[in-house]
Structure formats: C-alpha cells, structure tokens
Coordinates of C-alpha atoms in Angstrom, one line a residue:
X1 CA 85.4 102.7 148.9
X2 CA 84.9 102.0 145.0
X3 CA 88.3 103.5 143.1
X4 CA 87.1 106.5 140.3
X5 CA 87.2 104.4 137.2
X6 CA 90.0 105.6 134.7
X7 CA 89.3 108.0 132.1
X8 CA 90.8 105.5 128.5
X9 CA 90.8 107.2 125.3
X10 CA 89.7 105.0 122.4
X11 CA 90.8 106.1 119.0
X12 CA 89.9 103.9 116.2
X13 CA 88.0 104.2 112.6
X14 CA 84.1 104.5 112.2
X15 CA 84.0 103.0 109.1
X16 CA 85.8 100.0 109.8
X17 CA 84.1 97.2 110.7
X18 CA 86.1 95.1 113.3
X19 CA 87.1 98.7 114.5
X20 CA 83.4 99.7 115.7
X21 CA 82.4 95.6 117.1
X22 CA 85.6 95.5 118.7
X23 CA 84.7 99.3 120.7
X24 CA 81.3 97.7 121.2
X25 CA 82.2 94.6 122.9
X26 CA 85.1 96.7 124.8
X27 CA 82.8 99.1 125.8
X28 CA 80.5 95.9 127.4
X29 CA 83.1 94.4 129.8
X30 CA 85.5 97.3 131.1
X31 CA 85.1 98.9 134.2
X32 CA 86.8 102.2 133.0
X33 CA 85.7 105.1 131.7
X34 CA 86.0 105.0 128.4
X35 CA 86.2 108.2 125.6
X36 CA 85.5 107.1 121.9
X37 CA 88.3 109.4 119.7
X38 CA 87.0 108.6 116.1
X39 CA 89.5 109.4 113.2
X40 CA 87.7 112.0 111.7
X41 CA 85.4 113.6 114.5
X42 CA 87.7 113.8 117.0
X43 CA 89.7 117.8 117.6
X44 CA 93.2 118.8 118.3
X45 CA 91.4 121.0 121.0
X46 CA 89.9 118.3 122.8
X47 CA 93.1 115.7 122.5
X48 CA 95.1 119.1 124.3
X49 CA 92.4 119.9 127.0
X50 CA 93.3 117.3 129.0
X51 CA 95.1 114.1 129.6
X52 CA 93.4 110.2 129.9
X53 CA 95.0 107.5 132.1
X54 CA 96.0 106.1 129.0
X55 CA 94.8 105.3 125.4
X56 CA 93.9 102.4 122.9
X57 CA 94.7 102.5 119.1
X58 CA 93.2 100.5 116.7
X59 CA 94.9 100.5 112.8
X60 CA 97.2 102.9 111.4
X61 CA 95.2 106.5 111.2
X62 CA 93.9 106.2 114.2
X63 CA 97.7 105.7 115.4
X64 CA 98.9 109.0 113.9
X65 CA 95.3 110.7 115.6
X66 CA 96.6 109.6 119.0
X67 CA 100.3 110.2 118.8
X68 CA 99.4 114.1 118.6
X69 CA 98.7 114.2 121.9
X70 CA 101.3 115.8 123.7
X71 CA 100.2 113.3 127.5
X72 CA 102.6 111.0 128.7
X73 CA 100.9 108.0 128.8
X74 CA 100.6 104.5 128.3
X75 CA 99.5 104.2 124.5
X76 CA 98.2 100.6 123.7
X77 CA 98.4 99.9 119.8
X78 CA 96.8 96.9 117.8
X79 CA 95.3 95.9 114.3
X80 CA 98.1 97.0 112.6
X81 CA 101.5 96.2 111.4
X82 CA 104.1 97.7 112.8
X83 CA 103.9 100.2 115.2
X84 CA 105.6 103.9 115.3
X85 CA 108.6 104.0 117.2
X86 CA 107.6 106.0 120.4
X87 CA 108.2 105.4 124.5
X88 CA 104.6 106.4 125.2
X89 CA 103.1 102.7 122.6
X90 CA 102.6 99.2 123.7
X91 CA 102.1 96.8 121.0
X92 CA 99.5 94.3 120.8
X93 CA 100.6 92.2 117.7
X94 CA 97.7 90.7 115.7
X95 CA 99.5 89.1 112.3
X96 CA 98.6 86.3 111.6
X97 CA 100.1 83.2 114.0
X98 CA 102.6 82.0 111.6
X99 CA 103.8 79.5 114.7
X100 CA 100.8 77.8 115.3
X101 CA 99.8 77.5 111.1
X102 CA 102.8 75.7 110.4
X103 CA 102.2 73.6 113.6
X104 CA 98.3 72.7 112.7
X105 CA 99.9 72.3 109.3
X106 CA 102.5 69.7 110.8
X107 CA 100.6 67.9 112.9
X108 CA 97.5 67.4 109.5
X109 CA 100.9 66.3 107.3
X110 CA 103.1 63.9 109.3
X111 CA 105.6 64.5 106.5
X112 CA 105.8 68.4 106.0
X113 CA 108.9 69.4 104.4
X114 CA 107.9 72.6 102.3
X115 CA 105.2 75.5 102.7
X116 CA 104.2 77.4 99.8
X117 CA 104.1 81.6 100.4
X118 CA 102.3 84.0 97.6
X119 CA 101.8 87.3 98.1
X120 CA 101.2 90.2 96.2
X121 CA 101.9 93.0 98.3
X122 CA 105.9 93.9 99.5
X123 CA 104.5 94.1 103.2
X124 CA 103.1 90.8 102.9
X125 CA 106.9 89.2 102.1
X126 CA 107.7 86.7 104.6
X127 CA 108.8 88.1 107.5
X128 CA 111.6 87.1 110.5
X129 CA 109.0 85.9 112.6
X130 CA 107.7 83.7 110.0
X131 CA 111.2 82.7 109.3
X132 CA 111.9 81.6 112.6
X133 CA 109.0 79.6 112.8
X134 CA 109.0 77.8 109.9
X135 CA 113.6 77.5 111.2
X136 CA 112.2 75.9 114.2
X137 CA 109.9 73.6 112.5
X138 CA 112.2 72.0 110.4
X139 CA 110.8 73.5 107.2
X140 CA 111.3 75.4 104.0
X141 CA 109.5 78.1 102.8
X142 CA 109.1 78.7 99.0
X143 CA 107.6 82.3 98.3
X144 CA 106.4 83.7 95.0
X145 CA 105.8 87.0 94.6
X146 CA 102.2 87.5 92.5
X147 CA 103.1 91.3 92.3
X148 CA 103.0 90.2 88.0
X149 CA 99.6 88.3 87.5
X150 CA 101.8 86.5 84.3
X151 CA 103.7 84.4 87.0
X152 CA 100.7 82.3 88.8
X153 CA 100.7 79.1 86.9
X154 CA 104.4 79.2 87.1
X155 CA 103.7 79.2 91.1
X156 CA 100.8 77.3 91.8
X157 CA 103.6 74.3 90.3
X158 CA 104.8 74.4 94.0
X159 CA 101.2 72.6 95.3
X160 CA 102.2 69.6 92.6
X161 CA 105.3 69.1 95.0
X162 CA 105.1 66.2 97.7
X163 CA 105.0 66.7 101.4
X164 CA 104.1 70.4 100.9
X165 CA 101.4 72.7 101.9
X166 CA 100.3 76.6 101.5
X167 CA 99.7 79.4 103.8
X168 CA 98.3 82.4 102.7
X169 CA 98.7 86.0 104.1
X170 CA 95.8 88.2 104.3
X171 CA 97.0 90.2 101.7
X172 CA 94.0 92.2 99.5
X173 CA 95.8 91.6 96.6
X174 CA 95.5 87.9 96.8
X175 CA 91.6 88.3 97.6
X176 CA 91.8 89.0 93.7
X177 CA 89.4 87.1 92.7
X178 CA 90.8 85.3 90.0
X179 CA 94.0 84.6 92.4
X180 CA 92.1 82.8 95.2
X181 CA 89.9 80.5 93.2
X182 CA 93.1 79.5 90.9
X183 CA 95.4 78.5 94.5
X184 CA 92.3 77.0 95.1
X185 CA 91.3 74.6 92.6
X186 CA 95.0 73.9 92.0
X187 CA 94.8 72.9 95.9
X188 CA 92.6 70.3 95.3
X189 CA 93.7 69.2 92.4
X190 CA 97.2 68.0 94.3
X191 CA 95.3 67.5 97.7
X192 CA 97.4 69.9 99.4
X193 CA 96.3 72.0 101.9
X194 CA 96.2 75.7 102.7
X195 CA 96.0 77.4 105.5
X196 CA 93.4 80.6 104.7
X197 CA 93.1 83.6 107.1
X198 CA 89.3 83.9 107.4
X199 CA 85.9 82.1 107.5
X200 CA 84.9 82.5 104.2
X201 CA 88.3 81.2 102.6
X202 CA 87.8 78.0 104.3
X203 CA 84.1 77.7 103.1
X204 CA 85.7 78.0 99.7
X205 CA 88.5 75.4 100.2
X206 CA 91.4 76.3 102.4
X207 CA 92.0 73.4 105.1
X208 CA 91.4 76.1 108.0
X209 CA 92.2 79.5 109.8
X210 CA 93.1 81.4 112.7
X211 CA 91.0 84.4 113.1
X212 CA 90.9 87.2 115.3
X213 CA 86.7 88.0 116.6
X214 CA 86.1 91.5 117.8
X215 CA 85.0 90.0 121.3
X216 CA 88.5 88.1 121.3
X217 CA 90.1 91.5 120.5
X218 CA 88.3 93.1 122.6
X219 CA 89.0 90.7 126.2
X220 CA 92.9 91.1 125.2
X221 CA 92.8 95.1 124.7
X222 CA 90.3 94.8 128.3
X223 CA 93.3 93.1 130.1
X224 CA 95.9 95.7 128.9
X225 CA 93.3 98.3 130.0
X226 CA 93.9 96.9 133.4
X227 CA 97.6 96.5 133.3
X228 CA 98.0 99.7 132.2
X229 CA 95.6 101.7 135.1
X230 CA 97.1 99.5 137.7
X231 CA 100.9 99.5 136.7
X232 CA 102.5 101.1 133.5
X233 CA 106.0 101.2 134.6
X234 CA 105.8 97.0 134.5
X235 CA 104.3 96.4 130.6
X236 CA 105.8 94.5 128.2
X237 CA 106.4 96.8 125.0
X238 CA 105.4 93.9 122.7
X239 CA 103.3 91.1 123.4
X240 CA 101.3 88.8 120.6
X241 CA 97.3 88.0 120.6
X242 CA 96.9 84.7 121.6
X243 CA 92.9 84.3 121.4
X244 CA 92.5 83.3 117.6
X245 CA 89.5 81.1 117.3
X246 CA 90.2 78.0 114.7
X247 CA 87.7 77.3 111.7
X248 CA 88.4 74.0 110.0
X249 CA 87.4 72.4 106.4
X250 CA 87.2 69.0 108.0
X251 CA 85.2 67.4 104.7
X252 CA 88.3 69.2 102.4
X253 CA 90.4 67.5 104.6
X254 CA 89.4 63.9 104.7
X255 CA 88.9 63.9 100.5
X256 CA 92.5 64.9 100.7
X257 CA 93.2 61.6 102.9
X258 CA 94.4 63.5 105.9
X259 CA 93.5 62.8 109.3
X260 CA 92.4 65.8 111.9
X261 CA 93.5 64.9 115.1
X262 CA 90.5 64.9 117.9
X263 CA 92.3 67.4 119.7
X264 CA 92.3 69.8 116.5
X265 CA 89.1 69.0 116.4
X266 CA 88.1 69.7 120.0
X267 CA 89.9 73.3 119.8
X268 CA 87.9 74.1 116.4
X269 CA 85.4 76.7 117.0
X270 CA 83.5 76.0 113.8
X271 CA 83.7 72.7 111.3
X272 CA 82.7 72.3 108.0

C-alpha cells in the first residue's frame, strides 16, 4: 500500500525570480504534497488551521511568514543569510563557496599568496568561514571596504600586486555599475583574475563562478523534503549546498597566461 504523501508548506516570494523557478522545478520531482505560502497572499487564518508535515523557506520575508506558525515542525530554511534562531529551522546555507573559489583560484595560480576582498555592504565583510578557508589555504586576504566610492583606485592597487587574485561577493552595491567595470578593466590590465558570482560577470571578464540554478536548489531542498518526512529527530541543523554549477572565462584566462587544468575544465558547465 502507497504511504499518503506529506502535506509540505512552501513559503517563498512571488516576485522573486529564483524563488518562483526554484518552486517550479520542486514542485516537478517531489512526491509530497506540496502547499505554495506566498509572502503576501498567504493568511494568518490558514497558517493556524492546521499543521504541514513540515515547511520550506526561501529568503528572509518569507522566513518571518513561516515562523508565525505556532506547529512544531521541521522548518527547512535557504536563500538567505543567516537564519533566525529557532528549534523548529534547518539551515540550508547557500553563500557563496568561499572553500572551493580560493581552491579553483589555487590550483589556476600555482603561486597564490594574496586574495583581494571589496565590498560595499557591512554584511558582505568577510566572514569566519571565509577566514578559515582562505587560514587553511595558506593565504591572505586583503579587504577594502567600497562603502566611500572616493577609495576605489586606492583599492584596485591590490590587483598590481604579484601572486594575487580577487573574489567578489555578490554584494548589489558592487553590481554598481561604475564599480564592476573599474575591478574589471583593472583586472586585465594586471592579468589577475577574479572570481565573479554569476554568468553574466564572467561574460564580462571575471575568470569564473559558482552558481546556484533553481533546479540545483531545487534537488537539494527535494532531499531535505525527504529527510525531513521520514526522520526529523536525525537532521543536521546546518548543512551547506554543494550543487554549484561552474561557468569559466577560459579565453580571459589563457590571455592572462594561465593554464586551466582539464579537470577544471571537465567539471565546467559552461566555457567561454
């Protein structure tokens, strides 16, 4: 006999992009039953008439939507910082893989001794994690903070340095335009490279990035669906996304003399 599939609450905002392909995709290869909670649309009357088997949360609103319900259950969290301290959450940490940029970085630079950090935003100041891995790596970081327009060209003198290279956060005040294309050109001027946090930064010039597809998203949050129905005394509280799909600048690459490894290569979703 078939088990009742599980009644899981999604809550997660309708004008968001990533949000609504990510519920699509979800919605495509989960067996449960699952209830779209839209910031916005969705009532305190219906969150009390009942309780799901558990619920997913994408980004911050839809967070504070979901932790109004009163139900003792397994909340799973994701796209989003730092989550609310509460029994009920499970994290699913999606920032960006600090680990594995500095790693790709590495193994592009034989000779890596220094990576460059802007930001403009506070919450965008390295964090431990990125301490720790850069620590583990063997090497430094150099942060600027571009919260004062004025102090860029002092900054971008950290790209003329040898045996250096740049990762950006995706931080919206670096998407400034004027920012971006300045890191940019004064990356190619010093053929150092940068690792970017989406497709279109590497069309522009950053060496490569990690990003995070809706589908991906949506496989991980699928498998914490089914942890979660089957067993939620035995879930990690924390665990990090782990599906980031690689796009690499392979022609910025070789003009700045620097070899990509076949197996990079091999792992790259999309080249240019």
């Amino acid at each position: 006999m078939q088990a009742q599939a599980a009644e899981v609450w999604v809550f997660f905002r309708p004008d968001i992009p990533l949000h609504v392909d990510t519920v699509k995709y979800l919605k495509g290869i989960t067996k449960e039953n699952l209830v779209f909670c839209p910031v916005g649309k969705t009532s305190l009357s219906f969150l009390e008439s009942r309780p799901p088997a558990c619920a997913v949360v994408l980004g911050d609103a839809a967070q504070q939507l979901a932790l109004s319900m009163l139900w003792k259950v397994k909340i799973l969290v994701t796209l989003l910082d730092q989550p609310t301290e509460d029994k009920r959450i499970v994290y699913l940490n999606t920032n960006q893989p600090v680990a594995l940029q500095i790693q790709l970085l590495k193994s592009l630079q034989r000779n890596l001794e220094t990576i460059w950090y802007p930001y403009v935003s506070g919450r965008f100041a390295p964090d431990e994690a990125f301490q720790k891995a850069a620590s583990s790596a063997g090497v430094a970081i150099k942060s600027s903070s571009l919260d004062d327009p004025r102090s860029l060209p002092a900054a971008l003198r950290y790209l003329n340095f040898g045996n250096t290279a740049a990762i950006l956060p995706p931080d919206p005040g670096i998407m400034n335009d004027a920012i971006i294309k300045s890191i940019l050109l004064a990356s190619f001027r010093s053929h150092t490279p940068i690792a970017g946090f989406s497709d279109g930064m590497v069309r522009q010039g950053a060496a490569f990035a990690y990003i995070l597809s809706p589908e991906n998203l949506a496989e991980a949050i699928s498998e914490k669906i089914d942890e979660m129905v089957k067993d939620q005394h035995s879930l990690a509280p924390r665990s990090d996304f782990e599906r980031w799909d690689l796009i690499l600048n392979a022609t910025i690459l070789e003009k700045f003399n620097l070899v990509v490894p076949g197996e990079v290569r091999e792992k790259a979703k999309k080249i240019y």
